[in-house]
Amino acid sequence: MILSAVSNAPKGPAAYGAADGVLAPVAPQGTRAGDDDAPKGPGGGDGDDQVGIATKTRTRPKKPSMFKVLMLNDDYTPMEFVVLVLKRFFHMDLEQATRVMLHVHQKGVGVCGIFPYEIAETKVNQVMDFAKQNQHPLQCTLEKA
């Protein structure tokens, strides 16, 4: 943090009003803030020696892009297995998992959830690995939401 101060200005925390936790300039003794007749610095300059306030810019992190995890229908994976996958990896209750499974079965594709990219990618990989371990051709993919 950079603070500029007049060389004859008081030094230390009291000079910047730090006692109350707020940084605010304090005019040198014998002057008032905003006084045009205030004594000039040693060079007789016109404002180069004024007390300054340190500013801090805050950057807000950008919200991550969201991705839909999609499950694709096939003619071989049992409906019970799809419900199990939705419950295990997407933390759905039985009713919600059954609803999503029927949507996938009837429409050909269904949204399992919307997540930041890394989480969506992990879920897709988990589902695909689990399906392969259980010898089912279930397909899962992601797309930008």
Tab-separated table of C-alpha atoms in Angstrom:
chain	number	residue	atom	x	y	z
A	1	MET	CA	0.000	0.000	0.000
A	2	ILE	CA	1.499	3.358	-1.012
A	3	LEU	CA	0.700	6.547	0.880
A	4	SER	CA	2.170	9.880	-0.065
A	5	ALA	CA	2.410	12.557	2.591
A	6	VAL	CA	3.722	16.074	3.028
A	7	SER	CA	7.173	15.966	4.577
A	8	ASN	CA	6.086	18.190	7.486
A	9	ALA	CA	2.790	16.297	7.979
A	10	PRO	CA	2.378	14.265	11.146
A	11	LYS	CA	3.574	10.693	10.795
A	12	GLY	CA	2.179	7.434	12.175
A	13	PRO	CA	-1.352	6.000	12.412
A	14	ALA	CA	-2.893	9.210	13.752
A	15	ALA	CA	-1.928	11.009	10.545
A	16	TYR	CA	-4.311	8.817	8.569
A	17	GLY	CA	-7.162	8.412	11.016
A	18	ALA	CA	-6.268	4.730	11.506
A	19	ALA	CA	-7.483	4.812	15.099
A	20	ASP	CA	-11.023	4.083	13.934
A	21	GLY	CA	-9.956	1.623	11.231
A	22	VAL	CA	-10.581	4.008	8.304
A	23	LEU	CA	-7.762	5.486	6.267
A	24	ALA	CA	-8.468	9.177	5.743
A	25	PRO	CA	-5.933	11.950	5.235
A	26	VAL	CA	-5.388	14.403	8.016
A	27	ALA	CA	-4.280	17.896	7.025
A	28	PRO	CA	-0.960	19.089	8.508
A	29	GLN	CA	-1.296	21.184	11.641
A	30	GLY	CA	-2.125	24.808	10.966
A	31	THR	CA	-4.097	24.033	7.809
A	32	ARG	CA	-7.588	22.903	6.971
A	33	ALA	CA	-8.438	20.363	4.317
A	34	GLY	CA	-9.442	22.207	1.150
A	35	ASP	CA	-7.885	25.509	2.320
A	36	ASP	CA	-6.538	27.356	-0.736
A	37	ASP	CA	-4.304	29.556	1.425
A	38	ALA	CA	-2.518	26.593	2.990
A	39	PRO	CA	1.247	26.906	3.115
A	40	LYS	CA	2.977	25.394	0.121
A	41	GLY	CA	5.677	22.746	0.360
A	42	PRO	CA	9.392	23.525	0.388
A	43	GLY	CA	9.537	24.005	-3.395
A	44	GLY	CA	6.521	26.319	-3.413
A	45	GLY	CA	4.759	23.773	-5.654
A	46	ASP	CA	1.098	23.844	-6.367
A	47	GLY	CA	-0.240	20.558	-5.037
A	48	ASP	CA	2.580	18.104	-5.638
A	49	ASP	CA	3.127	17.722	-1.866
A	50	GLN	CA	-0.464	16.959	-0.819
A	51	VAL	CA	-1.505	14.121	1.446
A	52	GLY	CA	-2.936	11.217	-0.577
A	53	ILE	CA	-5.307	8.386	0.092
A	54	ALA	CA	-4.320	4.851	-0.749
A	55	THR	CA	-6.917	3.135	-2.873
A	56	LYS	CA	-7.286	-0.573	-3.253
A	57	THR	CA	-9.124	-2.029	-6.201
A	58	ARG	CA	-11.008	-5.225	-5.560
A	59	THR	CA	-11.334	-7.718	-8.330
A	60	ARG	CA	-14.284	-10.045	-8.194
A	61	PRO	CA	-13.714	-13.544	-9.444
A	62	LYS	CA	-15.672	-14.438	-12.552
A	63	LYS	CA	-18.377	-17.033	-12.014
A	64	PRO	CA	-17.415	-20.329	-13.611
A	65	SER	CA	-19.148	-21.424	-16.808
A	66	MET	CA	-21.831	-24.008	-16.129
A	67	PHE	CA	-22.269	-27.282	-18.004
A	68	LYS	CA	-25.210	-29.666	-18.300
A	69	VAL	CA	-24.552	-33.336	-17.698
A	70	LEU	CA	-26.687	-35.250	-20.199
A	71	MET	CA	-27.623	-38.915	-20.162
A	72	LEU	CA	-28.366	-40.581	-23.500
A	73	ASN	CA	-30.898	-43.325	-24.088
A	74	ASP	CA	-29.930	-46.735	-25.394
A	75	ASP	CA	-31.880	-49.957	-25.965
A	76	TYR	CA	-29.759	-52.148	-23.677
A	77	THR	CA	-29.160	-50.470	-20.306
A	78	PRO	CA	-31.822	-51.498	-17.772
A	79	MET	CA	-33.998	-48.734	-16.346
A	80	GLU	CA	-33.140	-49.847	-12.796
A	81	PHE	CA	-29.433	-49.312	-13.519
A	82	VAL	CA	-30.099	-45.778	-14.797
A	83	VAL	CA	-32.071	-45.008	-11.617
A	84	LEU	CA	-29.188	-46.386	-9.531
A	85	VAL	CA	-26.700	-44.154	-11.409
A	86	LEU	CA	-28.875	-41.058	-10.918
A	87	LYS	CA	-29.229	-41.759	-7.208
A	88	ARG	CA	-25.547	-42.573	-6.653
A	89	PHE	CA	-23.799	-39.886	-8.703
A	90	PHE	CA	-26.386	-37.099	-8.807
A	91	HIS	CA	-27.864	-37.562	-5.307
A	92	MET	CA	-31.449	-37.787	-6.528
A	93	ASP	CA	-34.190	-39.438	-4.515
A	94	LEU	CA	-36.053	-42.406	-5.997
A	95	GLU	CA	-38.922	-40.310	-7.349
A	96	GLN	CA	-36.719	-37.723	-9.055
A	97	ALA	CA	-34.361	-40.379	-10.463
A	98	THR	CA	-37.328	-42.294	-11.892
A	99	ARG	CA	-38.694	-39.113	-13.466
A	100	VAL	CA	-35.349	-38.307	-15.137
A	101	MET	CA	-34.909	-41.927	-16.278
A	102	LEU	CA	-38.366	-41.920	-17.924
A	103	HIS	CA	-37.590	-38.601	-19.599
A	104	VAL	CA	-34.352	-40.061	-21.008
A	105	HIS	CA	-36.217	-43.185	-22.116
A	106	GLN	CA	-38.995	-41.237	-23.884
A	107	LYS	CA	-37.075	-38.252	-25.293
A	108	GLY	CA	-33.702	-39.861	-25.937
A	109	VAL	CA	-31.717	-37.487	-23.710
A	110	GLY	CA	-32.139	-35.926	-20.262
A	111	VAL	CA	-30.364	-33.469	-17.987
A	112	CYS	CA	-28.915	-35.029	-14.842
A	113	GLY	CA	-27.600	-31.764	-13.404
A	114	ILE	CA	-25.807	-28.488	-14.096
A	115	PHE	CA	-22.326	-28.004	-12.682
A	116	PRO	CA	-19.050	-26.094	-13.180
A	117	TYR	CA	-16.891	-27.732	-15.866
A	118	GLU	CA	-14.561	-29.740	-13.604
A	119	ILE	CA	-17.421	-31.215	-11.594
A	120	ALA	CA	-19.481	-31.994	-14.710
A	121	GLU	CA	-16.492	-33.696	-16.326
A	122	THR	CA	-15.862	-35.757	-13.194
A	123	LYS	CA	-19.502	-36.878	-13.037
A	124	VAL	CA	-19.479	-37.897	-16.715
A	125	ASN	CA	-16.317	-39.943	-16.152
A	126	GLN	CA	-17.742	-41.578	-13.013
A	127	VAL	CA	-20.949	-42.590	-14.803
A	128	MET	CA	-19.106	-43.925	-17.846
A	129	ASP	CA	-16.647	-45.917	-15.700
A	130	PHE	CA	-19.439	-47.343	-13.544
A	131	ALA	CA	-21.450	-48.356	-16.633
A	132	LYS	CA	-18.395	-50.010	-18.183
A	133	GLN	CA	-17.636	-51.907	-14.945
A	134	ASN	CA	-21.210	-53.213	-14.985
A	135	GLN	CA	-21.040	-54.012	-18.725
A	136	HIS	CA	-23.705	-51.513	-19.785
A	137	PRO	CA	-23.405	-49.231	-22.842
A	138	LEU	CA	-24.862	-46.226	-20.988
A	139	GLN	CA	-23.586	-42.939	-22.429
A	140	CYS	CA	-23.228	-39.667	-20.576
A	141	THR	CA	-21.916	-36.381	-21.934
A	142	LEU	CA	-21.783	-32.679	-21.129
A	143	GLU	CA	-22.618	-29.466	-22.945
A	144	LYS	CA	-22.406	-25.789	-22.066
A	145	ALA	CA	-25.505	-24.614	-20.206
